[in-house]
Coordinates of N, CA, C and O in Angstrom, one line a residue:
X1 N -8.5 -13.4 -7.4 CA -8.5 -13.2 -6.0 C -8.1 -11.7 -5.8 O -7.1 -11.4 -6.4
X2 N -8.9 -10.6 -4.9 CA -8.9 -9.8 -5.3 C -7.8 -8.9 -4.3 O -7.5 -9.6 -3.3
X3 N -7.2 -8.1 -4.3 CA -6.2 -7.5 -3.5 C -6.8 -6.3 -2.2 O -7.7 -5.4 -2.3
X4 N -6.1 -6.6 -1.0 CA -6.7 -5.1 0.0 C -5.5 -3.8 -0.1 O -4.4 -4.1 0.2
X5 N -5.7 -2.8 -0.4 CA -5.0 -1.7 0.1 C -5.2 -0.8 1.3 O -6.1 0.0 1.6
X6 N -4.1 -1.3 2.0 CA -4.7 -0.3 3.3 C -3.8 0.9 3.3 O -2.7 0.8 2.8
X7 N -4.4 2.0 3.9 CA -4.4 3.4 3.9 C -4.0 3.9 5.0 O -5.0 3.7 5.7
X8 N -3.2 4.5 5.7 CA -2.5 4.9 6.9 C -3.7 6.3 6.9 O -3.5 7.3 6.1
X9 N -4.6 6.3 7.7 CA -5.3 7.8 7.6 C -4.9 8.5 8.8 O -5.7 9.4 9.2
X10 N -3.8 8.3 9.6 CA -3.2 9.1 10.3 C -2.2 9.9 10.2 O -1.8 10.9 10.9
X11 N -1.8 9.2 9.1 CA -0.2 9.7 8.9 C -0.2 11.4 8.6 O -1.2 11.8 7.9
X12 N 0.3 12.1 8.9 CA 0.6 13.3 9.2 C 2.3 13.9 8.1 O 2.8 15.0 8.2
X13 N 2.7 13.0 7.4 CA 3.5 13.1 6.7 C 4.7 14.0 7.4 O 5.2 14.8 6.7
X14 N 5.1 13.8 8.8 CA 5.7 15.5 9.4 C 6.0 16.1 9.8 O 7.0 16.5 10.3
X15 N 4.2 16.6 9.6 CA 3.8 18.0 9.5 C 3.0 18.0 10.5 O 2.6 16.9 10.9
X16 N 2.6 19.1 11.4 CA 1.5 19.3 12.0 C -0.1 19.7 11.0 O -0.3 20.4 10.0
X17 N -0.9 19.0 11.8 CA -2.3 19.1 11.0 C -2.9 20.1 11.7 O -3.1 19.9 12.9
X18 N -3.5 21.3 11.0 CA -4.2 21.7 11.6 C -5.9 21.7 12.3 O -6.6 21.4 11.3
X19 N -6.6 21.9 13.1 CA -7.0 21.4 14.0 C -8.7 22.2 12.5 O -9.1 23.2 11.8
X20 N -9.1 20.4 12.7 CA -10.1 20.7 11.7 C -9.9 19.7 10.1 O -10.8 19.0 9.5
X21 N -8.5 19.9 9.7 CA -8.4 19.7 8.4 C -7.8 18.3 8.5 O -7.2 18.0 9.5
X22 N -7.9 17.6 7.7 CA -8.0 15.9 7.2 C -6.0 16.1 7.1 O -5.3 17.1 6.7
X23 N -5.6 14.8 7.6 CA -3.8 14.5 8.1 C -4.0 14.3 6.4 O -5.1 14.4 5.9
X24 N -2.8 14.0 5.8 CA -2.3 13.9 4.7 C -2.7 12.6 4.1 O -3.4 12.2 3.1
X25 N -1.9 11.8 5.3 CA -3.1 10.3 5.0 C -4.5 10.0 4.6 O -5.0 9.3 3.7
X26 N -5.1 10.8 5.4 CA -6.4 10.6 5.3 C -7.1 10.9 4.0 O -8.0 10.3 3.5
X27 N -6.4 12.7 3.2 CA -6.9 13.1 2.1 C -5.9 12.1 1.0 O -6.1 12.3 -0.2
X28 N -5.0 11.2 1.4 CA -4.7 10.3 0.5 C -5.8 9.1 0.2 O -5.9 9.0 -1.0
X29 N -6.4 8.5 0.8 CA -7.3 7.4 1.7 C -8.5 8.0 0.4 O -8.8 7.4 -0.7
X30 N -9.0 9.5 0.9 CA -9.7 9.8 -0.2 C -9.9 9.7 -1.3 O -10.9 9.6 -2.0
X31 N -8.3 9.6 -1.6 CA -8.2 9.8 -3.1 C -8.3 8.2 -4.0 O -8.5 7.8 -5.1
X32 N -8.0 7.6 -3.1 CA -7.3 6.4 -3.4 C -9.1 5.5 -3.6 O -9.5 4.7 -4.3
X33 N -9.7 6.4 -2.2 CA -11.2 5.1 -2.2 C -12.1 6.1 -3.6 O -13.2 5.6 -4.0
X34 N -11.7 7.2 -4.3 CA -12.5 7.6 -5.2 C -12.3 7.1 -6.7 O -13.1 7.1 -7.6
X35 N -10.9 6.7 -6.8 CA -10.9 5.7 -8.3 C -11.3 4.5 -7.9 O -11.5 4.1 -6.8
X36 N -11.4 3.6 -9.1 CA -11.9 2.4 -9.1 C -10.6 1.3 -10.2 O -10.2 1.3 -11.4
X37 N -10.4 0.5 -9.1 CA -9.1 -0.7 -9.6 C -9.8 -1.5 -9.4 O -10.5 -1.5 -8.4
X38 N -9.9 -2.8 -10.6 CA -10.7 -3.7 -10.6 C -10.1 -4.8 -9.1 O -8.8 -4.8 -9.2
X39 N -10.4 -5.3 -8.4 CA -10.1 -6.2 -8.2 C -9.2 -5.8 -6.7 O -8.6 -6.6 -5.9
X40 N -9.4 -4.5 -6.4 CA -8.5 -4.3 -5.3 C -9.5 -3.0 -3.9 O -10.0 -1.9 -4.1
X41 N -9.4 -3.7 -2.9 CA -10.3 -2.8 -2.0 C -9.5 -2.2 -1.2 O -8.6 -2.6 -0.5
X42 N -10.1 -0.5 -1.5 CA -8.9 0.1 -0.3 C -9.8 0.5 1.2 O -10.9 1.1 1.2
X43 N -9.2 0.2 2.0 CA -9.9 0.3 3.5 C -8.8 1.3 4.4 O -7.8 0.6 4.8
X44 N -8.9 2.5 4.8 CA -8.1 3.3 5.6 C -7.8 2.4 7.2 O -8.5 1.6 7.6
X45 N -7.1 2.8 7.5 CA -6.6 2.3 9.1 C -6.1 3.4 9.8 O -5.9 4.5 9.3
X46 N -5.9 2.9 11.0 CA -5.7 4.6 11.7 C -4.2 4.3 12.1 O -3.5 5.2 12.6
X47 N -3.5 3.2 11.9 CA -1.5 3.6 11.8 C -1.4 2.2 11.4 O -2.0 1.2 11.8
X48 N -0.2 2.4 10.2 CA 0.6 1.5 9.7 C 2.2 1.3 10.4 O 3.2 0.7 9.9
X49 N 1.8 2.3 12.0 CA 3.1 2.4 12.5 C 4.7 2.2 11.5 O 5.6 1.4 11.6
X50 N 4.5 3.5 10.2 CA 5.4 3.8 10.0 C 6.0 5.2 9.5 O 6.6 5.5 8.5
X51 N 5.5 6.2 10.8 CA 5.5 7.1 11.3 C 6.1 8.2 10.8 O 5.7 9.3 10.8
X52 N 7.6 7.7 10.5 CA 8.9 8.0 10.1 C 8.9 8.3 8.8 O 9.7 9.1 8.4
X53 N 7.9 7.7 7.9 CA 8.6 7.4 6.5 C 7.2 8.3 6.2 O 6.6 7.6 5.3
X54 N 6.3 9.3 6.4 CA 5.3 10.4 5.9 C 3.8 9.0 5.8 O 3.5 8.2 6.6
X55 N 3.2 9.4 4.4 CA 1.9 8.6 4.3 C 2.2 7.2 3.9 O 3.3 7.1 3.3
X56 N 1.8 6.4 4.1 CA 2.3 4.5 4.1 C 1.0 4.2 3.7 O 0.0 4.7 4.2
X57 N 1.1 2.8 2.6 CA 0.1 2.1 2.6 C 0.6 0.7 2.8 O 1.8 0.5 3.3
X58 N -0.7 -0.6 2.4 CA 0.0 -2.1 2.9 C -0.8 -2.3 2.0 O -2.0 -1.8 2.1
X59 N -0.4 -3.2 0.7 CA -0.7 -4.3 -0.3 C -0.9 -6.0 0.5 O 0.0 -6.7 0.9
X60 N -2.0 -6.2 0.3 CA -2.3 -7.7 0.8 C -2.7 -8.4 0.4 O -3.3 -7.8 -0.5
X61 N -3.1 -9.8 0.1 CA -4.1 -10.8 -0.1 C -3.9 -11.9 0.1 O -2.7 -11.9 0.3
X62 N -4.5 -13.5 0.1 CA -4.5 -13.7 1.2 C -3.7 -14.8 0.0 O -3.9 -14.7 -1.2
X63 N -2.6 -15.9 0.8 CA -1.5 -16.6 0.4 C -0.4 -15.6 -0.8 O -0.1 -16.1 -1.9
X64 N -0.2 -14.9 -0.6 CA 0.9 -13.5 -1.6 C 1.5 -12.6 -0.4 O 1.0 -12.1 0.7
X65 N 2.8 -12.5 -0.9 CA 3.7 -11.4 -0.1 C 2.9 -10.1 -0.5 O 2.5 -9.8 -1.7
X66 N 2.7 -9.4 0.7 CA 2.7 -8.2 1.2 C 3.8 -7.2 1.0 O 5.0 -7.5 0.8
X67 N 3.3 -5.9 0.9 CA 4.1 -4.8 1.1 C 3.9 -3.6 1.6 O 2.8 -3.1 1.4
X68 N 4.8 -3.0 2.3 CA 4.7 -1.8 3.2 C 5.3 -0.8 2.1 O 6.3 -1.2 1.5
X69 N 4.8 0.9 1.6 CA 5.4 1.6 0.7 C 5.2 2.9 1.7 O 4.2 2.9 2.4
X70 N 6.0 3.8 1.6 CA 6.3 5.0 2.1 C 6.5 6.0 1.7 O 6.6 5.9 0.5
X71 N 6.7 7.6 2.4 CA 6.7 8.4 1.6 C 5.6 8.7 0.3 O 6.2 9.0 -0.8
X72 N 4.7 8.7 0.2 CA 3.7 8.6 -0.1 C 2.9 9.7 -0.4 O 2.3 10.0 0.6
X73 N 2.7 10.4 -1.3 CA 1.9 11.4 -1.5 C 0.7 11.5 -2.4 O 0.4 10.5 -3.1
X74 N -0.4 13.0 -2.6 CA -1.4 12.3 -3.6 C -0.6 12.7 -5.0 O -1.1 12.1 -6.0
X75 N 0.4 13.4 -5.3 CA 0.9 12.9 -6.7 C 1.3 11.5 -7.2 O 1.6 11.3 -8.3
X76 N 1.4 10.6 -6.0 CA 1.6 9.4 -6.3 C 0.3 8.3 -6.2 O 0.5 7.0 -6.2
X77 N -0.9 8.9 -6.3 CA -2.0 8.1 -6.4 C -1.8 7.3 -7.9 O -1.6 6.1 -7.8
X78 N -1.9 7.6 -9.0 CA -2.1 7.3 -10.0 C -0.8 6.0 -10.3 O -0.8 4.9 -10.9
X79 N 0.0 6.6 -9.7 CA 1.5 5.0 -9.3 C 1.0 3.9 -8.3 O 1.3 2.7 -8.2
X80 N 0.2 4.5 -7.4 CA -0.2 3.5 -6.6 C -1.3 2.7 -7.1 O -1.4 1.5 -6.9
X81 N -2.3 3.7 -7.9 CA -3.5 2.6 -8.4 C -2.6 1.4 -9.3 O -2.6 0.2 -9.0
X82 N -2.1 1.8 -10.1 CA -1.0 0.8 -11.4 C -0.6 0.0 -10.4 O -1.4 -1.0 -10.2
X83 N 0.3 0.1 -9.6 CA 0.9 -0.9 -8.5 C 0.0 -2.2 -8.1 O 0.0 -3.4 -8.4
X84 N -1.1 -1.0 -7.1 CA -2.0 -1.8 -6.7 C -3.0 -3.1 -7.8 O -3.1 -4.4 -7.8
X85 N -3.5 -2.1 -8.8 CA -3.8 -3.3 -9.9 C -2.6 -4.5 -10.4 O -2.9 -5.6 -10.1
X86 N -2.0 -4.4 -10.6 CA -0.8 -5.2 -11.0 C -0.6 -6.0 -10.0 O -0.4 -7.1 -10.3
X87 N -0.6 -5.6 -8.9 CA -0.2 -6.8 -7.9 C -1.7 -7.6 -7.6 O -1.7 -8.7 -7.1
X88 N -2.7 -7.0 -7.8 CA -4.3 -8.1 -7.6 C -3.8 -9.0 -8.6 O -3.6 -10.1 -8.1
X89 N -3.5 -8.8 -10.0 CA -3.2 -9.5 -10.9 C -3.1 -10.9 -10.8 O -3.8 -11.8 -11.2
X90 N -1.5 -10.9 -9.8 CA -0.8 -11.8 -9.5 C -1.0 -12.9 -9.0 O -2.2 -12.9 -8.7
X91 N -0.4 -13.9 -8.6 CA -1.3 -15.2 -7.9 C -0.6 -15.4 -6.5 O -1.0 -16.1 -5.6
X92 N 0.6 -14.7 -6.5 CA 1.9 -14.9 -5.3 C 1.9 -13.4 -4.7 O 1.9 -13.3 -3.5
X93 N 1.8 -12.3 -5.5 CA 1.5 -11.2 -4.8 C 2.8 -10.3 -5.2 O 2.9 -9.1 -4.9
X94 N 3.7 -11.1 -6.1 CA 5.1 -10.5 -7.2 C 4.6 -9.7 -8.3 O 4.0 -10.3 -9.2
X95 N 4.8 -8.7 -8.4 CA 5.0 -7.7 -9.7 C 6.2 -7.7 -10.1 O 7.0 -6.9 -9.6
X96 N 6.6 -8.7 -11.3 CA 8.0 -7.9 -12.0 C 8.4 -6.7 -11.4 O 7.6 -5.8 -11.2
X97 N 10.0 -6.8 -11.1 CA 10.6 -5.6 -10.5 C 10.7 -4.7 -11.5 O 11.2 -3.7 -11.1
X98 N 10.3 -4.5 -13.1 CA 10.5 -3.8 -14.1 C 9.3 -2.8 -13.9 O 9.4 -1.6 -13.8
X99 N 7.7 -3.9 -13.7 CA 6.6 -3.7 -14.2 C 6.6 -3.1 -12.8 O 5.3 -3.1 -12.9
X100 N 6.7 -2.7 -12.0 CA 6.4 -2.0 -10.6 C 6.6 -0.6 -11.0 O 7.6 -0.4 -11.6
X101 N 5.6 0.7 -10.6 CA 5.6 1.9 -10.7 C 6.9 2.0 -9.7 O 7.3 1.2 -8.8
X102 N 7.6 3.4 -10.3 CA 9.1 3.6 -9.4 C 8.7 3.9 -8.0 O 9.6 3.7 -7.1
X103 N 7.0 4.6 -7.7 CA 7.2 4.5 -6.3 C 7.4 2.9 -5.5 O 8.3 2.8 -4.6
X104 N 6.8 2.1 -5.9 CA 6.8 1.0 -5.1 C 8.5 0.5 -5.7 O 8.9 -0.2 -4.8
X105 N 9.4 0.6 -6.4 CA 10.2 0.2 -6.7 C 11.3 1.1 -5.9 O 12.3 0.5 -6.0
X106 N 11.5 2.6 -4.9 CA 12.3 3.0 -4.6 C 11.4 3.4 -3.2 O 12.1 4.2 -2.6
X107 N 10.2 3.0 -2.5 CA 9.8 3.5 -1.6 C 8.9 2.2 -0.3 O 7.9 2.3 0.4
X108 N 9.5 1.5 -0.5 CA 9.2 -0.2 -0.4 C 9.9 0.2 1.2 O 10.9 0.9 1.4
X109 N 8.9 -0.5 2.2 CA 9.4 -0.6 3.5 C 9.5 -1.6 4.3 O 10.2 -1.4 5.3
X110 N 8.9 -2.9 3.9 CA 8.8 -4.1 4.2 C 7.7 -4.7 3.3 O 6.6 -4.4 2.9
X111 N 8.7 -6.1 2.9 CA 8.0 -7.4 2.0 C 7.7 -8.6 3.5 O 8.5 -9.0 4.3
X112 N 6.8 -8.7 3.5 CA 5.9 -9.7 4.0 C 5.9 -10.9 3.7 O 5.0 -11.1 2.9
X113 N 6.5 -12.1 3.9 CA 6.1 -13.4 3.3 C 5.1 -13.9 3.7 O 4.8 -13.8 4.9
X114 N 4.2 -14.7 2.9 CA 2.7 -14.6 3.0 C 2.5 -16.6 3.9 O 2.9 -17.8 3.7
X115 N 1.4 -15.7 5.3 CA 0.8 -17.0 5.9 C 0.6 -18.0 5.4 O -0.2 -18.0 4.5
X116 N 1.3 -19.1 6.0 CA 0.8 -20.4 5.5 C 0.0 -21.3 6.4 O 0.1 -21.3 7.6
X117 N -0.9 -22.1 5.8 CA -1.7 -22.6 6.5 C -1.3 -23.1 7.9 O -2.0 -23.3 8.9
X118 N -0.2 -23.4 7.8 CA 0.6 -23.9 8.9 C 0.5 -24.0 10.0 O 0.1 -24.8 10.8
X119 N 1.0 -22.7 10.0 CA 1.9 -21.1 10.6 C 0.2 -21.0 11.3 O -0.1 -21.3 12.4
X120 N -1.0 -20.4 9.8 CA -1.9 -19.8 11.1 C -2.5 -21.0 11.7 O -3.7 -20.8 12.0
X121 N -2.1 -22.6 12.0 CA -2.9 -23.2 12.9 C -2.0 -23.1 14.2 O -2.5 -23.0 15.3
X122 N -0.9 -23.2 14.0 CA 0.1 -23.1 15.5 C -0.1 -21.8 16.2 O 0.5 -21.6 17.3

């Protein structure tokens, strides 16, 4: 089952953007939709309303906890692909807290517990 990454392509990390040139987010978004992780689709969004904490992405899929990660930059693509692969892996949406790149291990903004069928009929 394959994993979504979404991409905050607004985030501004900040900073002001200058008028023309791609937010921080967005040349993150880039980077992220130009490698290839088996099993994981990254799709940008225009706010992960978490504004505060620079570039954010959101790890999803469908019955698996979620996560919100922050502070976020493109030296941290290469931690984020690992992450992101590793958590498609999974069947619950848990990466060992060992086996998690240190960004996702010190830059974690919210865990998600995952819909249950329940929940989305009510």
């Amino acid at each position: 089952m394959g994993a979504t990454l979404y991409v905050c392509t607004t985030c501004k990390a900040g900073s002001p953007v200058p008028e023309g040139e791609l937010s921080p987010g967005a040349r993150l978004h880039v980077a992220l939709v130009a490698a290839d992780v088996p099993d994981v689709r990254v799709v940008g969004v225009e706010c992960l309303s978490a504004c505060n904490t620079g570039c954010a992405v959101s790890l999803t899929k469908p019955g698996a906890w979620s996560y919100v990660y922050g502070r976020l930059t493109l030296d941290d693509v290469p931690a984020i692909l690992e992450g992101a692969g590793k958590y498609a892996a999974t069947t619950d949406g848990i990466v060992p807290w060992r086996d998690r790149p240190t960004v996702f291990r010190k830059q974690s903004i919210a865990r998600i517990p995952p819909l249950t069928l329940d929940e989305a009929a009510e």
